[in-house]
Amino acid sequence: MEAQISYKKIFIVGCPRSGTTWLQKMLSNHRNVIPVKNESHIYRLIYEPFTYITKLNAQRRWQDWPRFARHFGITALLFGATSSDVWNSILKSYQIYQKNNDIGLHHLISYQQLKTLIHQVRQNSDSDLEKAQYLIQLIIDIFFEQVGGQPQQFFLEKTPFHIKYADVILNSWPEARIINIVRDGRDVCASLQARATTKRWAEYDTRTIISQWERCIALSEKLSLDPAFSARMYSIKYEELREDPIAQLNQICNFIDLEITTTELSQIIESYNIENIKNKGIGQHINKGNINNWKTALSQEHIDLWHQSAGKTLTRLGYSLT
């Protein structure tokens, strides 16, 4: 069930509500790009649980017991999760997210395929983390083959929080490239608050958003300074992409070695011009996409909190506090 061809893999990451979807849609419009239609969260659902779930004590397990029991079972909740519980949770998560028809592994392969692959990789003598990475590789390869991917084409996946596993991604695939988008955290906050009016997943308090944003910045900066990964990671500011999308998108294409003409660039930019999108606004997938929207969208209390908690990071990145 392994892939028979070699192809390039592009992962778009960054703090949620930073413009990752917009960039994904623009790149997906290229003839040689094969995108995953929605966020797969493949590392969060397969790799991440093996990093901590079996180590949780009773107090941590009971903090969010309904979700824990739903994904790992009552026995795991009471006595602690085993490796088998985590493997079984991957299939449970598949069904949960497929039912909601939103994010999830169902955008990549079928349930039966996943079940077969899990059985296959569990026969290996590797560690669970190594098996998890092998499973991810198989899933992506099978997806690419099933949609008719060719060696000259690019696999494109966008899950913002994959920034947490960017080093794992780059270690696993020498041909992989990471595109990281950075946006003014205050605009990220304003966008999340607007989205929270219709989506529960966006319901974060301001302190949590600040912490989440700063962590994404720290992870990307650490990766960009690592000689082993810096040449395969490209960071771009959302504001620069908005102000000069043709030049910035052209630089991104050069970074991933995606050939594109000036005409193609113009057509893609025009097709996905945020200003022309009709169904945007509070509660929608796209809020406004404006720069410095935080000045009118956030309360003074929240603005002060941002400046007190993350002012140094904002300033260092070139964002004004006024």
Tab-separated table of C-alpha atoms in Angstrom:
chain	number	residue	atom	x	y	z
A	1	MET	CA	0.000	0.000	0.000
A	2	GLU	CA	3.014	2.278	-0.220
A	3	ALA	CA	3.349	5.032	-2.802
A	4	GLN	CA	5.069	4.225	-6.067
A	5	ILE	CA	6.036	7.818	-6.923
A	6	SER	CA	7.937	10.666	-5.303
A	7	TYR	CA	6.291	14.083	-5.095
A	8	LYS	CA	6.669	17.362	-3.233
A	9	LYS	CA	4.677	18.102	-0.100
A	10	ILE	CA	3.670	21.565	1.099
A	11	PHE	CA	2.235	22.272	4.555
A	12	ILE	CA	0.688	25.655	5.426
A	13	VAL	CA	0.844	26.455	9.138
A	14	GLY	CA	0.453	29.354	11.543
A	15	CYS	CA	-1.810	30.600	14.278
A	16	PRO	CA	-5.496	30.013	13.353
A	17	ARG	CA	-7.211	33.032	11.738
A	18	SER	CA	-3.939	34.253	10.222
A	19	GLY	CA	-4.888	33.835	6.569
A	20	THR	CA	-3.881	30.204	6.109
A	21	THR	CA	-7.123	29.318	4.306
A	22	TRP	CA	-6.750	32.240	1.912
A	23	LEU	CA	-3.237	31.186	0.946
A	24	GLN	CA	-4.333	27.570	0.599
A	25	LYS	CA	-7.124	28.514	-1.785
A	26	MET	CA	-4.804	30.599	-3.948
A	27	LEU	CA	-2.168	27.867	-4.236
A	28	SER	CA	-4.846	25.216	-4.771
A	29	ASN	CA	-5.925	27.010	-7.925
A	30	HIS	CA	-2.635	26.098	-9.617
A	31	ARG	CA	-2.841	23.248	-12.126
A	32	ASN	CA	-0.017	21.314	-10.451
A	33	VAL	CA	-1.259	21.532	-6.879
A	34	ILE	CA	-3.389	18.804	-5.306
A	35	PRO	CA	-4.903	20.100	-2.055
A	36	VAL	CA	-6.617	18.380	0.827
A	37	LYS	CA	-10.026	20.062	0.708
A	38	ASN	CA	-10.267	20.698	4.430
A	39	GLU	CA	-7.999	20.598	7.459
A	40	SER	CA	-7.021	17.000	8.153
A	41	HIS	CA	-5.435	17.578	11.597
A	42	ILE	CA	-3.555	14.399	10.777
A	43	TYR	CA	-0.735	15.033	13.262
A	44	ARG	CA	-3.077	16.046	16.072
A	45	LEU	CA	-5.273	12.990	15.563
A	46	ILE	CA	-2.560	10.385	14.960
A	47	TYR	CA	0.832	11.577	16.200
A	48	GLU	CA	0.021	13.891	19.114
A	49	PRO	CA	-1.936	11.414	21.319
A	50	PHE	CA	1.108	9.153	21.551
A	51	THR	CA	3.160	12.017	22.984
A	52	TYR	CA	1.112	12.374	26.174
A	53	ILE	CA	-2.188	10.449	26.523
A	54	THR	CA	-0.754	7.330	28.188
A	55	LYS	CA	1.155	9.561	30.639
A	56	LEU	CA	-1.862	11.465	31.984
A	57	ASN	CA	-2.672	11.026	35.670
A	58	ALA	CA	-6.244	10.657	36.942
A	59	GLN	CA	-6.681	14.379	37.620
A	60	ARG	CA	-5.692	15.307	34.072
A	61	ARG	CA	-7.913	12.607	32.576
A	62	TRP	CA	-10.956	13.829	34.512
A	63	GLN	CA	-10.467	17.506	33.633
A	64	ASP	CA	-12.327	16.951	30.368
A	65	TRP	CA	-13.767	13.538	31.085
A	66	PRO	CA	-16.645	13.497	28.531
A	67	ARG	CA	-14.256	14.041	25.630
A	68	PHE	CA	-11.620	11.708	27.055
A	69	ALA	CA	-14.158	8.897	27.548
A	70	ARG	CA	-15.593	9.474	24.092
A	71	HIS	CA	-12.243	9.107	22.366
A	72	PHE	CA	-10.415	6.642	24.625
A	73	GLY	CA	-13.116	4.764	26.530
A	74	ILE	CA	-14.385	4.512	30.117
A	75	THR	CA	-11.715	2.010	31.142
A	76	ALA	CA	-8.978	4.376	29.958
A	77	LEU	CA	-10.635	7.202	31.903
A	78	LEU	CA	-10.710	5.170	35.118
A	79	PHE	CA	-7.388	3.365	34.974
A	80	GLY	CA	-5.295	5.207	32.371
A	81	ALA	CA	-4.966	4.834	28.618
A	82	THR	CA	-2.882	2.098	27.037
A	83	SER	CA	-1.199	2.069	23.640
A	84	SER	CA	-4.143	0.043	22.286
A	85	ASP	CA	-6.593	2.667	23.566
A	86	VAL	CA	-4.731	5.358	21.640
A	87	TRP	CA	-4.690	3.321	18.430
A	88	ASN	CA	-8.414	2.642	18.773
A	89	SER	CA	-9.036	6.346	19.394
A	90	ILE	CA	-7.800	7.152	15.888
A	91	LEU	CA	-10.696	5.180	14.425
A	92	LYS	CA	-13.143	6.715	16.912
A	93	SER	CA	-11.956	10.208	16.016
A	94	TYR	CA	-12.377	9.409	12.336
A	95	GLN	CA	-16.064	8.593	12.862
A	96	ILE	CA	-16.694	11.563	15.154
A	97	TYR	CA	-15.254	14.105	12.721
A	98	GLN	CA	-16.738	12.426	9.658
A	99	LYS	CA	-20.176	12.716	11.241
A	100	ASN	CA	-19.661	16.455	11.711
A	101	ASN	CA	-18.321	16.639	8.122
A	102	ASP	CA	-15.781	19.270	9.041
A	103	ILE	CA	-12.084	18.693	9.731
A	104	GLY	CA	-10.651	15.198	9.928
A	105	LEU	CA	-8.983	12.209	8.327
A	106	HIS	CA	-12.008	11.441	6.133
A	107	HIS	CA	-10.737	14.116	3.757
A	108	LEU	CA	-7.814	11.796	2.995
A	109	ILE	CA	-8.943	8.150	3.038
A	110	SER	CA	-11.892	5.908	3.840
A	111	TYR	CA	-12.576	4.397	7.241
A	112	GLN	CA	-11.873	0.872	6.004
A	113	GLN	CA	-8.575	1.973	4.483
A	114	LEU	CA	-7.562	3.576	7.786
A	115	LYS	CA	-8.520	0.437	9.702
A	116	THR	CA	-6.415	-1.697	7.345
A	117	LEU	CA	-3.437	0.655	7.573
A	118	ILE	CA	-3.526	0.736	11.365
A	119	HIS	CA	-3.515	-3.043	11.464
A	120	GLN	CA	-0.570	-3.024	9.052
A	121	VAL	CA	1.626	-0.533	10.899
A	122	ARG	CA	0.968	-2.075	14.307
A	123	GLN	CA	2.738	-5.225	13.159
A	124	ASN	CA	6.030	-3.308	13.070
A	125	SER	CA	8.462	-3.480	15.969
A	126	ASP	CA	8.992	0.302	16.021
A	127	SER	CA	7.866	2.644	18.796
A	128	ASP	CA	4.310	3.971	18.729
A	129	LEU	CA	5.549	7.397	17.598
A	130	GLU	CA	7.461	5.833	14.727
A	131	LYS	CA	4.428	3.759	13.793
A	132	ALA	CA	2.259	6.881	13.927
A	133	GLN	CA	4.559	8.728	11.551
A	134	TYR	CA	4.639	5.731	9.225
A	135	LEU	CA	0.827	5.659	9.258
A	136	ILE	CA	0.715	9.354	8.355
A	137	GLN	CA	3.090	8.765	5.458
A	138	LEU	CA	0.966	5.899	4.143
A	139	ILE	CA	-2.252	7.922	4.406
A	140	ILE	CA	-0.841	10.895	2.509
A	141	ASP	CA	0.728	8.675	-0.158
A	142	ILE	CA	-2.509	6.769	-0.704
A	143	PHE	CA	-4.522	9.991	-0.882
A	144	PHE	CA	-2.145	11.405	-3.489
A	145	GLU	CA	-2.311	8.264	-5.617
A	146	GLN	CA	-6.104	7.959	-5.375
A	147	VAL	CA	-6.660	11.488	-6.682
A	148	GLY	CA	-4.345	10.798	-9.609
A	149	GLY	CA	-1.309	12.723	-8.415
A	150	GLN	CA	1.720	12.759	-10.720
A	151	PRO	CA	5.439	13.208	-9.845
A	152	GLN	CA	5.476	16.813	-11.079
A	153	GLN	CA	2.521	17.769	-8.877
A	154	PHE	CA	2.445	19.072	-5.313
A	155	PHE	CA	0.529	17.755	-2.311
A	156	LEU	CA	-0.864	20.676	-0.277
A	157	GLU	CA	-2.212	20.424	3.278
A	158	LYS	CA	-3.312	23.239	5.559
A	159	THR	CA	-3.784	22.718	9.271
A	160	PRO	CA	-2.598	25.799	11.197
A	161	PHE	CA	-1.555	23.940	14.345
A	162	HIS	CA	0.769	21.666	12.398
A	163	ILE	CA	3.299	24.345	13.327
A	164	LYS	CA	3.677	22.240	16.497
A	165	TYR	CA	4.994	19.362	14.395
A	166	ALA	CA	6.817	21.216	11.648
A	167	ASP	CA	10.135	19.685	12.718
A	168	VAL	CA	8.611	16.188	12.591
A	169	ILE	CA	7.213	16.911	9.126
A	170	LEU	CA	10.536	18.158	7.786
A	171	ASN	CA	12.436	15.283	9.357
A	172	SER	CA	10.067	12.772	7.783
A	173	TRP	CA	10.105	14.150	4.248
A	174	PRO	CA	13.262	15.746	2.807
A	175	GLU	CA	11.108	17.060	-0.057
A	176	ALA	CA	8.600	18.750	2.287
A	177	ARG	CA	8.321	22.536	2.632
A	178	ILE	CA	6.613	24.572	5.362
A	179	ILE	CA	4.888	27.897	4.690
A	180	ASN	CA	4.200	29.770	7.918
A	181	ILE	CA	1.886	32.793	8.050
A	182	VAL	CA	2.282	35.420	10.762
A	183	ARG	CA	-0.472	37.936	11.467
A	184	ASP	CA	-0.847	40.717	14.019
A	185	GLY	CA	-2.088	38.823	17.077
A	186	ARG	CA	-4.653	41.491	17.868
A	187	ASP	CA	-6.282	40.970	14.457
A	188	VAL	CA	-6.134	37.219	15.073
A	189	CYS	CA	-7.979	37.850	18.335
A	190	ALA	CA	-10.607	40.041	16.662
A	191	SER	CA	-11.148	37.411	13.972
A	192	LEU	CA	-11.512	34.599	16.525
A	193	GLN	CA	-13.997	36.605	18.552
A	194	ALA	CA	-16.082	37.187	15.439
A	195	ARG	CA	-15.925	33.511	14.446
A	196	ALA	CA	-16.941	32.447	17.959
A	197	THR	CA	-20.429	33.836	17.342
A	198	THR	CA	-21.154	30.809	15.141
A	199	LYS	CA	-18.406	28.257	15.907
A	200	ARG	CA	-17.747	26.808	19.361
A	201	TRP	CA	-14.141	25.853	18.529
A	202	ALA	CA	-13.284	29.570	18.334
A	203	GLU	CA	-14.515	30.333	21.856
A	204	TYR	CA	-11.235	31.268	23.515
A	205	ASP	CA	-10.709	33.916	26.157
A	206	THR	CA	-8.232	36.653	25.293
A	207	ARG	CA	-5.460	35.344	27.551
A	208	THR	CA	-5.652	31.940	25.849
A	209	ILE	CA	-5.507	33.553	22.406
A	210	ILE	CA	-2.446	35.569	23.407
A	211	SER	CA	-0.706	32.464	24.737
A	212	GLN	CA	-1.634	30.487	21.628
A	213	TRP	CA	-0.399	33.217	19.279
A	214	GLU	CA	2.889	33.694	21.125
A	215	ARG	CA	3.510	29.953	21.127
A	216	CYS	CA	3.011	29.787	17.357
A	217	ILE	CA	5.442	32.680	16.905
A	218	ALA	CA	8.012	31.048	19.177
A	219	LEU	CA	7.764	27.694	17.392
A	220	SER	CA	8.191	29.251	13.954
A	221	GLU	CA	11.147	31.360	15.060
A	222	LYS	CA	12.861	28.384	16.664
A	223	LEU	CA	12.464	26.391	13.456
A	224	SER	CA	13.708	29.227	11.248
A	225	LEU	CA	16.886	29.460	13.336
A	226	ASP	CA	17.603	25.743	13.133
A	227	PRO	CA	20.142	25.062	10.339
A	228	ALA	CA	18.564	21.652	9.770
A	229	PHE	CA	15.214	23.203	8.816
A	230	SER	CA	15.609	26.911	8.015
A	231	ALA	CA	16.088	26.419	4.253
A	232	ARG	CA	12.820	24.491	3.997
A	233	MET	CA	10.617	26.884	5.928
A	234	TYR	CA	9.242	30.176	4.634
A	235	SER	CA	7.545	32.714	6.891
A	236	ILE	CA	5.413	35.493	5.507
A	237	LYS	CA	3.377	38.208	7.148
A	238	TYR	CA	-0.327	38.240	6.368
A	239	GLU	CA	-0.174	42.023	6.071
A	240	GLU	CA	2.481	41.837	3.342
A	241	LEU	CA	0.467	39.247	1.453
A	242	ARG	CA	-2.589	41.516	1.601
A	243	GLU	CA	-0.692	44.629	0.523
A	244	ASP	CA	1.161	43.077	-2.423
A	245	PRO	CA	-0.316	39.632	-3.123
A	246	ILE	CA	1.224	39.209	-6.592
A	247	ALA	CA	4.810	39.800	-5.448
A	248	GLN	CA	4.401	37.791	-2.242
A	249	LEU	CA	2.656	34.849	-3.873
A	250	ASN	CA	5.345	34.798	-6.549
A	251	GLN	CA	8.018	34.563	-3.835
A	252	ILE	CA	6.153	31.686	-2.199
A	253	CYS	CA	5.962	29.841	-5.518
A	254	ASN	CA	9.690	30.371	-6.031
A	255	PHE	CA	10.358	28.980	-2.566
A	256	ILE	CA	8.449	25.746	-3.237
A	257	ASP	CA	9.703	25.533	-6.863
A	258	LEU	CA	6.225	25.878	-8.316
A	259	GLU	CA	6.386	27.336	-11.812
A	260	ILE	CA	3.812	30.057	-12.371
A	261	THR	CA	3.391	32.767	-14.997
A	262	THR	CA	2.526	36.408	-14.399
A	263	THR	CA	-0.847	35.812	-16.040
A	264	GLU	CA	-1.580	32.868	-13.758
A	265	LEU	CA	-0.606	34.917	-10.718
A	266	SER	CA	-2.947	37.739	-11.690
A	267	GLN	CA	-5.824	35.359	-12.354
A	268	ILE	CA	-5.402	33.594	-9.024
A	269	ILE	CA	-5.169	36.851	-7.071
A	270	GLU	CA	-8.282	38.201	-8.784
A	271	SER	CA	-10.218	34.988	-8.176
A	272	TYR	CA	-9.479	35.029	-4.456
A	273	ASN	CA	-9.489	38.747	-3.769
A	274	ILE	CA	-10.827	39.060	-0.204
A	275	GLU	CA	-12.479	42.353	-1.062
A	276	ASN	CA	-14.701	40.609	-3.615
A	277	ILE	CA	-15.838	37.733	-1.398
A	278	LYS	CA	-19.553	38.174	-0.767
A	279	ASN	CA	-20.300	36.021	2.266
A	280	LYS	CA	-17.885	37.432	4.805
A	281	GLY	CA	-18.310	39.194	8.097
A	282	ILE	CA	-18.921	38.428	11.769
A	283	GLY	CA	-19.469	34.701	12.283
A	284	GLN	CA	-18.423	33.755	8.750
A	285	HIS	CA	-15.345	31.741	7.781
A	286	ILE	CA	-13.847	34.976	6.483
A	287	ASN	CA	-14.511	37.910	8.798
A	288	LYS	CA	-13.190	41.033	7.043
A	289	GLY	CA	-9.549	40.283	6.388
A	290	ASN	CA	-8.677	43.886	7.158
A	291	ILE	CA	-5.376	45.064	8.568
A	292	ASN	CA	-5.615	46.808	11.971
A	293	ASN	CA	-9.221	45.708	12.399
A	294	TRP	CA	-8.405	45.227	16.088
A	295	LYS	CA	-8.465	48.992	16.654
A	296	THR	CA	-12.252	49.057	16.340
A	297	ALA	CA	-13.150	45.400	16.993
A	298	LEU	CA	-11.441	44.911	20.366
A	299	SER	CA	-12.379	46.593	23.608
A	300	GLN	CA	-9.805	48.853	25.250
A	301	GLU	CA	-9.522	46.315	28.051
A	302	HIS	CA	-8.517	43.586	25.606
A	303	ILE	CA	-6.141	45.900	23.739
A	304	ASP	CA	-4.416	46.780	27.018
A	305	LEU	CA	-4.151	43.107	27.896
A	306	TRP	CA	-2.499	42.384	24.547
A	307	HIS	CA	-0.001	45.194	24.991
A	308	GLN	CA	0.824	44.199	28.564
A	309	SER	CA	1.209	40.495	27.771
A	310	ALA	CA	2.558	40.441	24.207
A	311	GLY	CA	3.688	44.004	23.547
A	312	LYS	CA	7.353	43.027	23.255
A	313	THR	CA	6.588	40.305	20.709
A	314	LEU	CA	4.312	42.586	18.689
A	315	THR	CA	6.949	45.318	18.624
A	316	ARG	CA	9.733	42.906	17.720
A	317	LEU	CA	7.686	41.703	14.758
A	318	GLY	CA	7.159	45.260	13.572
A	319	TYR	CA	3.587	45.823	14.749
A	320	SER	CA	2.805	49.230	16.243
A	321	LEU	CA	1.179	49.493	19.661
A	322	THR	CA	-0.696	52.630	18.667
